[in-house]
Amino acid sequence: MDFKVHLSRPDISAAEIDAVCAVLRSPTLSLGPKLDEFEQAFCKYVGRRRAVAVNSGTSGLYLAMKALGIGDGDEVITTPFTFIASATTIMMTGARPVFVDIDPVSLNMDAARIAGAVTERTKAVLPVEVFGNPAGMDAICDAAAVHDLVVVEDSCEGLGSELRGRKVGAFGKVSTFAFYPNKQITTGEGGMILTDDDAVADMCVSLRNQGRGKGGGWLAHERLGYNYRLSDINCALGIVQLSRLEEFVAKRRRVADMYFSRLGDDARLIMPQEPQDSVMSWFVYVVRLADRYTMEQRNTILQKMLGRGVQVSNYFPPVYLQPFMVDAYGWKEGDFPITDAVCRSTMALPFHNNISAGEIDFVCEQLRACLAEVD
Ligand SMILES: *Cc1c(COP(=O)(O)O)cnc(C)c1O
């Protein structure tokens, strides 16, 4: 379908195109100077000692947990209101995802529920700054510390956000970012692992590169590894994108403000909340329908919006109710009631750096018309 207004769009300038072309004219398309430069730029930006670039956020989460020794028989506590990869990467290691319900305002994992989910098999907590919101991350880290659990921060949606002066990506023992084209910055596909722990970083470097060892030969493999490398072409794109992050955060703030000024006083909608003591780097802009609406009505509105040329989405359906999860663990609707209620009501609106005021007006006009039609 050809949409009038798109849900997301990358922001690529001539500088990115020039940087990619320069790599293409060079002799080194992978494991070259741009890889190191991208990793160093990330260390500097987030304020961490080590960065390991990989080919997706999913690969990053998986390698982070492998490097921490998480595997068969372990449990990892995470949120059911996230992108599927937060939970599937736990499953890939052989560990079991254990969900705790969310805070109804921030939509992040509710730190107060962590204690109740801990067993003798629990190894880690994997929180997410969902939609870019860092609220509660400090409380989650404190709760994890009480139970001696390692924090694997899935910061894939929060690049550029801060909580009380601490950048997203600086909370976990290991943290990961993702660079799919709808994220705050993109490399086409890509991801980044961040940590202050040299042993974890060195293990991730080896695992992403076929289990090769430090200083060892190209055909010497110390362990079972993968090819999760990120090419210098992608890294060159990422270096320019990261250098523009401040511009991106400001542009996204402008779009969030435009939505809030147009929809903030509509009692049929629950608007996303800007957390206190934080810098919010908006990933997506998700409004919710008031409690009296049913999921069927929400779905009808989404269909009507699509029909009117406005690309919208139901970020997110509950992770724990995906069919393969139900098959594996036997969860059923109602197990995480706050998540269920939120998931029934969400509508992600078109949101990207360069969306115009006219496009926002059009989206809001269509949304009001669709709301009127279902009432
Ligand atoms: C985007 C995202 C990922 C992983 O992204 P990739 O598509 O694998 O790069 C992981 N977790 C969350 C919460 C995400 O939003």
Short mmCIF file of C-alpha atoms and ligand atoms in Angstrom, two decimals:
data_model
loop_
_atom_site.label_atom_id
_atom_site.label_comp_id
_atom_site.label_asym_id
_atom_site.label_seq_id
_atom_site.Cartn_x
_atom_site.Cartn_y
_atom_site.Cartn_z
CA MET A 1 0.00 0.00 0.00
CA ASP A 2 1.21 3.48 -0.86
CA PHE A 3 0.91 5.63 2.26
CA LYS A 4 0.53 9.41 2.32
CA VAL A 5 2.35 9.54 5.66
CA HIS A 6 4.86 6.87 6.65
CA LEU A 7 5.36 5.40 10.11
CA SER A 8 9.11 5.90 9.92
CA ARG A 9 11.78 7.18 7.53
CA PRO A 10 15.58 7.28 7.85
CA ASP A 11 17.35 10.68 7.74
CA ILE A 12 20.28 10.28 5.34
CA SER A 13 22.22 13.36 4.22
CA ALA A 14 24.95 13.82 1.61
CA ALA A 15 27.53 13.28 4.37
CA GLU A 16 26.36 9.67 4.93
CA ILE A 17 26.36 8.97 1.19
CA ASP A 18 29.88 10.40 0.81
CA ALA A 19 31.14 8.38 3.79
CA VAL A 20 29.73 5.12 2.38
CA CYS A 21 31.15 5.85 -1.09
CA ALA A 22 34.58 6.57 0.41
CA VAL A 23 34.63 3.08 1.95
CA LEU A 24 33.54 1.56 -1.37
CA ARG A 25 36.54 3.23 -3.02
CA SER A 26 38.88 1.86 -0.31
CA PRO A 27 40.47 -1.61 -0.27
CA THR A 28 38.90 -2.62 3.09
CA LEU A 29 35.17 -3.29 3.22
CA SER A 30 35.17 -5.24 6.50
CA LEU A 31 37.28 -5.34 9.70
CA GLY A 32 38.84 -2.05 8.58
CA PRO A 33 39.39 1.38 10.13
CA LYS A 34 35.69 2.38 10.15
CA LEU A 35 34.84 -0.47 12.54
CA ASP A 36 37.28 0.82 15.15
CA GLU A 37 36.22 4.43 14.56
CA PHE A 38 32.50 3.60 15.02
CA GLU A 39 33.19 1.63 18.20
CA GLN A 40 35.37 4.41 19.65
CA ALA A 41 32.73 7.04 18.85
CA PHE A 42 30.15 4.95 20.71
CA CYS A 43 32.38 4.47 23.77
CA LYS A 44 32.87 8.22 23.90
CA TYR A 45 29.20 9.07 23.42
CA VAL A 46 27.78 6.69 26.04
CA GLY A 47 30.82 6.93 28.33
CA ARG A 48 31.86 3.28 28.41
CA ARG A 49 35.23 1.57 28.06
CA ARG A 50 34.44 -0.96 25.35
CA ALA A 51 32.14 -1.19 22.33
CA VAL A 52 31.73 -4.17 19.99
CA ALA A 53 29.83 -3.57 16.73
CA VAL A 54 27.68 -6.43 15.42
CA ASN A 55 25.29 -6.99 12.52
CA SER A 56 22.04 -6.45 14.47
CA GLY A 57 20.66 -5.58 17.87
CA THR A 58 19.45 -9.16 18.15
CA SER A 59 23.00 -10.49 17.61
CA GLY A 60 24.19 -8.01 20.22
CA LEU A 61 21.77 -9.22 22.89
CA TYR A 62 22.54 -12.85 22.14
CA LEU A 63 26.33 -12.38 22.28
CA ALA A 64 26.08 -10.27 25.43
CA MET A 65 24.29 -13.12 27.22
CA LYS A 66 26.63 -15.80 25.77
CA ALA A 67 29.63 -13.78 26.96
CA LEU A 68 28.10 -13.58 30.44
CA GLY A 69 27.77 -17.36 30.49
CA ILE A 70 23.97 -17.40 30.47
CA GLY A 71 22.59 -20.67 29.09
CA ASP A 72 20.75 -23.94 29.75
CA GLY A 73 18.86 -24.04 33.03
CA ASP A 74 19.17 -20.30 33.71
CA GLU A 75 16.35 -17.79 33.99
CA VAL A 76 16.40 -14.18 32.82
CA ILE A 77 13.78 -11.70 34.02
CA THR A 78 12.45 -9.39 31.31
CA THR A 79 9.40 -7.40 30.23
CA PRO A 80 6.48 -8.75 28.18
CA PHE A 81 5.98 -5.28 26.62
CA THR A 82 8.88 -5.08 24.15
CA PHE A 83 10.08 -6.13 20.72
CA ILE A 84 10.27 -9.91 20.41
CA ALA A 85 14.10 -10.03 20.33
CA SER A 86 14.39 -9.16 24.03
CA ALA A 87 12.83 -12.54 24.84
CA THR A 88 13.93 -14.68 21.89
CA THR A 89 17.62 -13.96 22.51
CA ILE A 90 17.15 -15.31 26.05
CA MET A 91 15.61 -18.46 24.53
CA MET A 92 18.46 -18.79 22.00
CA THR A 93 20.96 -19.14 24.84
CA GLY A 94 18.93 -22.02 26.28
CA ALA A 95 17.73 -19.92 29.23
CA ARG A 96 14.10 -19.29 30.09
CA PRO A 97 12.51 -15.84 29.82
CA VAL A 98 10.62 -14.94 33.00
CA PHE A 99 8.29 -11.98 32.58
CA VAL A 100 7.25 -9.38 35.13
CA ASP A 101 4.43 -6.96 34.45
CA ILE A 102 5.04 -3.31 33.57
CA ASP A 103 4.55 0.10 35.12
CA PRO A 104 1.36 1.53 33.57
CA VAL A 105 2.85 5.00 33.03
CA SER A 106 6.43 4.42 31.81
CA LEU A 107 5.44 1.06 30.24
CA ASN A 108 8.85 -0.26 31.40
CA MET A 109 9.40 -3.30 33.60
CA ASP A 110 8.03 -2.62 37.11
CA ALA A 111 11.09 -2.77 39.39
CA ALA A 112 8.90 -3.62 42.40
CA ARG A 113 7.94 -6.94 40.77
CA ILE A 114 11.49 -8.22 40.25
CA ALA A 115 11.91 -9.68 43.76
CA GLY A 116 8.82 -11.85 43.30
CA ALA A 117 10.18 -13.39 40.09
CA VAL A 118 13.64 -14.37 41.42
CA THR A 119 14.43 -18.08 41.86
CA GLU A 120 17.73 -19.88 42.49
CA ARG A 121 18.04 -20.21 38.70
CA THR A 122 17.78 -16.46 37.99
CA LYS A 123 20.98 -15.09 36.42
CA ALA A 124 20.07 -11.74 34.93
CA VAL A 125 17.54 -8.96 34.50
CA LEU A 126 16.99 -7.68 30.96
CA PRO A 127 15.15 -4.34 31.02
CA VAL A 128 14.15 -2.23 28.02
CA GLU A 129 13.74 1.56 27.72
CA VAL A 130 10.59 1.03 25.74
CA PHE A 131 9.86 3.72 23.10
CA GLY A 132 12.99 5.51 24.41
CA ASN A 133 11.68 6.11 27.94
CA PRO A 134 14.44 5.63 30.57
CA ALA A 135 12.11 5.88 33.59
CA GLY A 136 12.69 3.26 36.28
CA MET A 137 16.09 2.08 35.03
CA ASP A 138 17.83 3.11 38.26
CA ALA A 139 15.21 1.29 40.37
CA ILE A 140 15.55 -1.81 38.18
CA CYS A 141 19.35 -1.82 38.58
CA ASP A 142 18.97 -1.40 42.36
CA ALA A 143 16.53 -4.33 42.55
CA ALA A 144 18.89 -6.48 40.45
CA ALA A 145 21.83 -5.61 42.73
CA VAL A 146 19.88 -6.68 45.84
CA HIS A 147 19.56 -10.18 44.34
CA ASP A 148 23.08 -10.22 42.88
CA LEU A 149 21.75 -10.36 39.32
CA VAL A 150 23.60 -9.03 36.30
CA VAL A 151 21.76 -6.38 34.23
CA VAL A 152 21.69 -6.86 30.46
CA GLU A 153 20.31 -3.55 29.23
CA ASP A 154 18.33 -3.80 26.00
CA SER A 155 18.85 -0.15 25.12
CA CYS A 156 17.86 -0.73 21.48
CA GLU A 157 15.08 1.89 21.67
CA GLY A 158 16.79 4.48 23.87
CA LEU A 159 19.86 5.89 22.12
CA GLY A 160 20.17 9.54 23.18
CA SER A 161 17.95 9.30 26.28
CA GLU A 162 19.27 10.08 29.79
CA LEU A 163 18.00 9.57 33.32
CA ARG A 164 19.34 11.93 36.00
CA GLY A 165 22.42 12.64 33.87
CA ARG A 166 23.15 8.98 33.13
CA LYS A 167 22.95 7.97 29.49
CA VAL A 168 20.89 5.03 28.31
CA GLY A 169 23.41 2.30 27.55
CA ALA A 170 25.32 3.06 30.77
CA PHE A 171 22.99 1.13 33.10
CA GLY A 172 23.70 -2.51 32.29
CA LYS A 173 26.83 -4.52 32.95
CA VAL A 174 26.34 -5.03 29.23
CA SER A 175 24.10 -2.87 27.04
CA THR A 176 23.06 -3.17 23.41
CA PHE A 177 21.90 -0.79 20.69
CA ALA A 178 20.29 -1.52 17.32
CA PHE A 179 20.48 0.34 14.02
CA TYR A 180 17.58 -0.91 11.89
CA PRO A 181 16.25 1.99 9.76
CA ASN A 182 13.43 2.90 12.18
CA LYS A 183 15.79 3.45 15.14
CA GLN A 184 17.15 6.84 16.24
CA ILE A 185 20.26 6.19 14.10
CA THR A 186 20.65 3.58 11.36
CA THR A 187 23.39 1.60 9.65
CA GLY A 188 20.88 -0.22 7.42
CA GLU A 189 21.24 -3.19 9.74
CA GLY A 190 23.53 -3.25 12.74
CA GLY A 191 24.01 -3.26 16.48
CA MET A 192 26.46 -2.35 19.24
CA ILE A 193 27.43 -4.04 22.51
CA LEU A 194 28.76 -1.77 25.28
CA THR A 195 30.46 -2.74 28.54
CA ASP A 196 33.23 -1.69 30.92
CA ASP A 197 34.30 -5.34 31.37
CA ASP A 198 37.26 -6.35 29.17
CA ALA A 199 36.64 -10.09 29.49
CA VAL A 200 33.03 -9.71 28.31
CA ALA A 201 34.05 -7.39 25.46
CA ASP A 202 36.89 -9.71 24.34
CA MET A 203 34.50 -12.68 24.36
CA CYS A 204 32.01 -10.74 22.22
CA VAL A 205 34.81 -9.82 19.77
CA SER A 206 35.72 -13.49 19.44
CA LEU A 207 32.12 -14.75 19.20
CA ARG A 208 31.17 -12.25 16.48
CA ASN A 209 34.17 -13.39 14.40
CA GLN A 210 33.92 -17.20 14.19
CA GLY A 211 35.47 -17.79 17.60
CA ARG A 212 38.83 -16.44 16.51
CA GLY A 213 41.24 -15.51 19.31
CA LYS A 214 43.09 -12.30 20.01
CA GLY A 215 46.15 -12.16 17.77
CA GLY A 216 45.47 -15.68 16.48
CA GLY A 217 45.40 -16.67 12.82
CA TRP A 218 42.47 -16.31 10.42
CA LEU A 219 41.94 -20.08 10.43
CA ALA A 220 42.52 -20.65 14.14
CA HIS A 221 39.28 -20.94 16.10
CA GLU A 222 39.32 -21.12 19.87
CA ARG A 223 35.60 -21.68 20.38
CA LEU A 224 32.24 -22.06 18.68
CA GLY A 225 31.60 -18.66 17.14
CA TYR A 226 29.40 -16.85 14.65
CA ASN A 227 29.68 -14.39 11.82
CA TYR A 228 27.97 -11.37 13.34
CA ARG A 229 30.44 -8.82 11.94
CA LEU A 230 29.36 -5.34 10.84
CA SER A 231 30.97 -4.19 7.57
CA ASP A 232 32.95 -0.95 7.25
CA ILE A 233 30.25 0.25 4.83
CA ASN A 234 27.68 0.08 7.64
CA CYS A 235 30.13 1.54 10.17
CA ALA A 236 30.87 4.55 7.95
CA LEU A 237 27.13 5.24 7.78
CA GLY A 238 26.84 4.83 11.55
CA ILE A 239 29.72 7.23 12.32
CA VAL A 240 28.00 10.07 10.47
CA GLN A 241 24.59 9.18 11.94
CA LEU A 242 25.98 9.17 15.49
CA SER A 243 27.63 12.55 14.89
CA ARG A 244 24.16 13.90 14.04
CA LEU A 245 22.40 12.34 17.04
CA GLU A 246 21.90 15.63 18.86
CA GLU A 247 20.20 17.04 15.75
CA PHE A 248 18.03 13.90 15.53
CA VAL A 249 16.95 14.04 19.18
CA ALA A 250 15.95 17.71 18.72
CA LYS A 251 14.02 16.98 15.52
CA ARG A 252 12.16 14.11 17.17
CA ARG A 253 11.35 16.28 20.19
CA ARG A 254 9.82 18.83 17.81
CA VAL A 255 7.57 16.13 16.28
CA ALA A 256 6.53 14.83 19.73
CA ASP A 257 5.67 18.40 20.78
CA MET A 258 3.58 18.90 17.64
CA TYR A 259 1.56 15.76 18.38
CA PHE A 260 1.11 16.74 22.02
CA SER A 261 -0.09 20.24 21.16
CA ARG A 262 -2.66 18.87 18.72
CA LEU A 263 -3.91 15.79 20.64
CA GLY A 264 -2.99 16.44 24.29
CA ASP A 265 -6.43 17.73 25.29
CA ASP A 266 -8.44 14.95 23.61
CA ALA A 267 -10.03 12.89 26.42
CA ARG A 268 -10.37 9.88 24.11
CA LEU A 269 -6.57 9.50 24.10
CA ILE A 270 -3.86 8.76 26.66
CA MET A 271 -0.72 10.58 25.57
CA PRO A 272 2.82 9.26 26.21
CA GLN A 273 4.39 10.82 29.31
CA GLU A 274 7.72 12.56 29.32
CA PRO A 275 9.54 11.14 32.39
CA GLN A 276 10.88 13.44 35.12
CA ASP A 277 14.60 14.16 35.54
CA SER A 278 15.32 12.79 32.10
CA VAL A 279 16.20 13.58 28.54
CA MET A 280 13.82 11.71 26.26
CA SER A 281 15.09 10.58 22.87
CA TRP A 282 11.80 9.57 21.29
CA PHE A 283 11.96 6.26 19.39
CA VAL A 284 8.31 6.10 18.33
CA TYR A 285 5.22 8.10 19.30
CA VAL A 286 2.59 5.80 20.75
CA VAL A 287 -0.78 7.14 21.91
CA ARG A 288 -3.33 4.94 23.66
CA LEU A 289 -7.10 4.84 23.53
CA ALA A 290 -8.96 5.64 26.76
CA ASP A 291 -9.88 2.61 28.90
CA ARG A 292 -13.50 2.46 27.70
CA TYR A 293 -12.43 1.40 24.18
CA THR A 294 -12.13 -2.28 23.28
CA MET A 295 -9.29 -3.89 21.34
CA GLU A 296 -11.72 -4.43 18.43
CA GLN A 297 -12.39 -0.69 18.31
CA ARG A 298 -8.64 0.00 18.40
CA ASN A 299 -8.09 -2.44 15.55
CA THR A 300 -10.91 -0.82 13.56
CA ILE A 301 -9.31 2.59 14.01
CA LEU A 302 -5.92 1.26 12.87
CA GLN A 303 -7.55 -0.26 9.76
CA LYS A 304 -9.37 2.98 9.00
CA MET A 305 -6.15 4.98 9.39
CA LEU A 306 -4.34 2.66 6.98
CA GLY A 307 -7.25 3.06 4.54
CA ARG A 308 -6.85 6.83 4.76
CA GLY A 309 -3.16 6.57 3.83
CA VAL A 310 -1.73 6.97 7.34
CA GLN A 311 0.70 4.21 8.28
CA VAL A 312 0.09 3.26 11.92
CA SER A 313 0.91 0.16 13.99
CA ASN A 314 -0.05 -1.68 17.17
CA TYR A 315 3.32 -1.46 19.00
CA PHE A 316 3.40 -3.92 20.81
CA PRO A 317 1.24 -7.03 21.10
CA PRO A 318 2.21 -8.98 24.28
CA VAL A 319 5.43 -10.92 23.66
CA TYR A 320 4.32 -13.72 25.97
CA LEU A 321 1.22 -14.46 23.87
CA GLN A 322 3.06 -15.05 20.59
CA PRO A 323 2.05 -18.56 19.50
CA PHE A 324 5.49 -20.19 19.83
CA MET A 325 5.84 -18.74 23.33
CA VAL A 326 2.46 -20.09 24.39
CA ASP A 327 3.49 -23.48 22.97
CA ALA A 328 6.81 -23.42 24.83
CA TYR A 329 5.70 -22.11 28.22
CA GLY A 330 1.89 -22.37 28.41
CA TRP A 331 1.21 -18.70 29.20
CA LYS A 332 -2.33 -17.44 28.75
CA GLU A 333 -4.05 -14.09 28.41
CA GLY A 334 -4.38 -12.44 31.82
CA ASP A 335 -1.01 -13.62 33.13
CA PHE A 336 0.28 -10.01 32.82
CA PRO A 337 -2.86 -7.87 33.06
CA ILE A 338 -1.25 -4.41 32.89
CA THR A 339 0.61 -5.42 29.75
CA ASP A 340 -2.60 -6.84 28.27
CA ALA A 341 -4.53 -3.62 28.95
CA VAL A 342 -1.79 -1.45 27.43
CA CYS A 343 -1.37 -3.70 24.38
CA ARG A 344 -5.11 -3.51 23.62
CA SER A 345 -4.98 0.27 23.38
CA THR A 346 -1.78 1.32 21.62
CA MET A 347 -1.50 3.17 18.32
CA ALA A 348 1.95 4.13 17.02
CA LEU A 349 1.59 7.26 14.87
CA PRO A 350 3.86 8.30 11.98
CA PHE A 351 7.05 9.58 13.59
CA HIS A 352 10.37 10.51 12.03
CA ASN A 353 12.89 13.36 11.96
CA ASN A 354 11.57 15.24 8.96
CA ILE A 355 7.81 14.78 9.15
CA SER A 356 6.19 18.15 8.35
CA ALA A 357 3.65 20.15 10.37
CA GLY A 358 1.25 19.64 7.46
CA GLU A 359 1.66 15.86 7.66
CA ILE A 360 1.08 15.93 11.43
CA ASP A 361 -2.07 18.01 10.87
CA PHE A 362 -3.26 15.44 8.35
CA VAL A 363 -2.57 12.49 10.72
CA CYS A 364 -4.40 14.19 13.61
CA GLU A 365 -7.36 15.12 11.38
CA GLN A 366 -7.69 11.52 10.19
CA LEU A 367 -7.35 10.19 13.74
CA ARG A 368 -10.15 12.45 15.00
CA ALA A 369 -12.37 11.40 12.09
CA CYS A 370 -11.72 7.69 12.78
CA LEU A 371 -12.37 8.15 16.51
CA ALA A 372 -15.70 9.81 15.67
CA GLU A 373 -16.61 6.87 13.41
CA VAL A 374 -16.16 4.20 16.11
CA ASP A 375 -17.90 6.11 18.93
C1 LIG B 1 15.00 -3.05 17.54
C2 LIG B 1 15.08 -3.80 18.80
C3 LIG B 1 15.93 -4.91 18.99
C4 LIG B 1 16.80 -5.55 17.96
O1 LIG B 1 16.84 -5.04 16.76
P1 LIG B 1 17.42 -5.67 15.41
O2 LIG B 1 16.29 -5.56 14.46
O3 LIG B 1 17.86 -7.06 15.64
O4 LIG B 1 18.56 -4.78 15.06
C5 LIG B 1 15.97 -5.49 20.24
N1 LIG B 1 15.20 -5.05 21.24
C6 LIG B 1 14.37 -4.00 21.10
C7 LIG B 1 13.57 -3.56 22.29
C8 LIG B 1 14.26 -3.36 19.88
O5 LIG B 1 13.40 -2.34 19.74
#
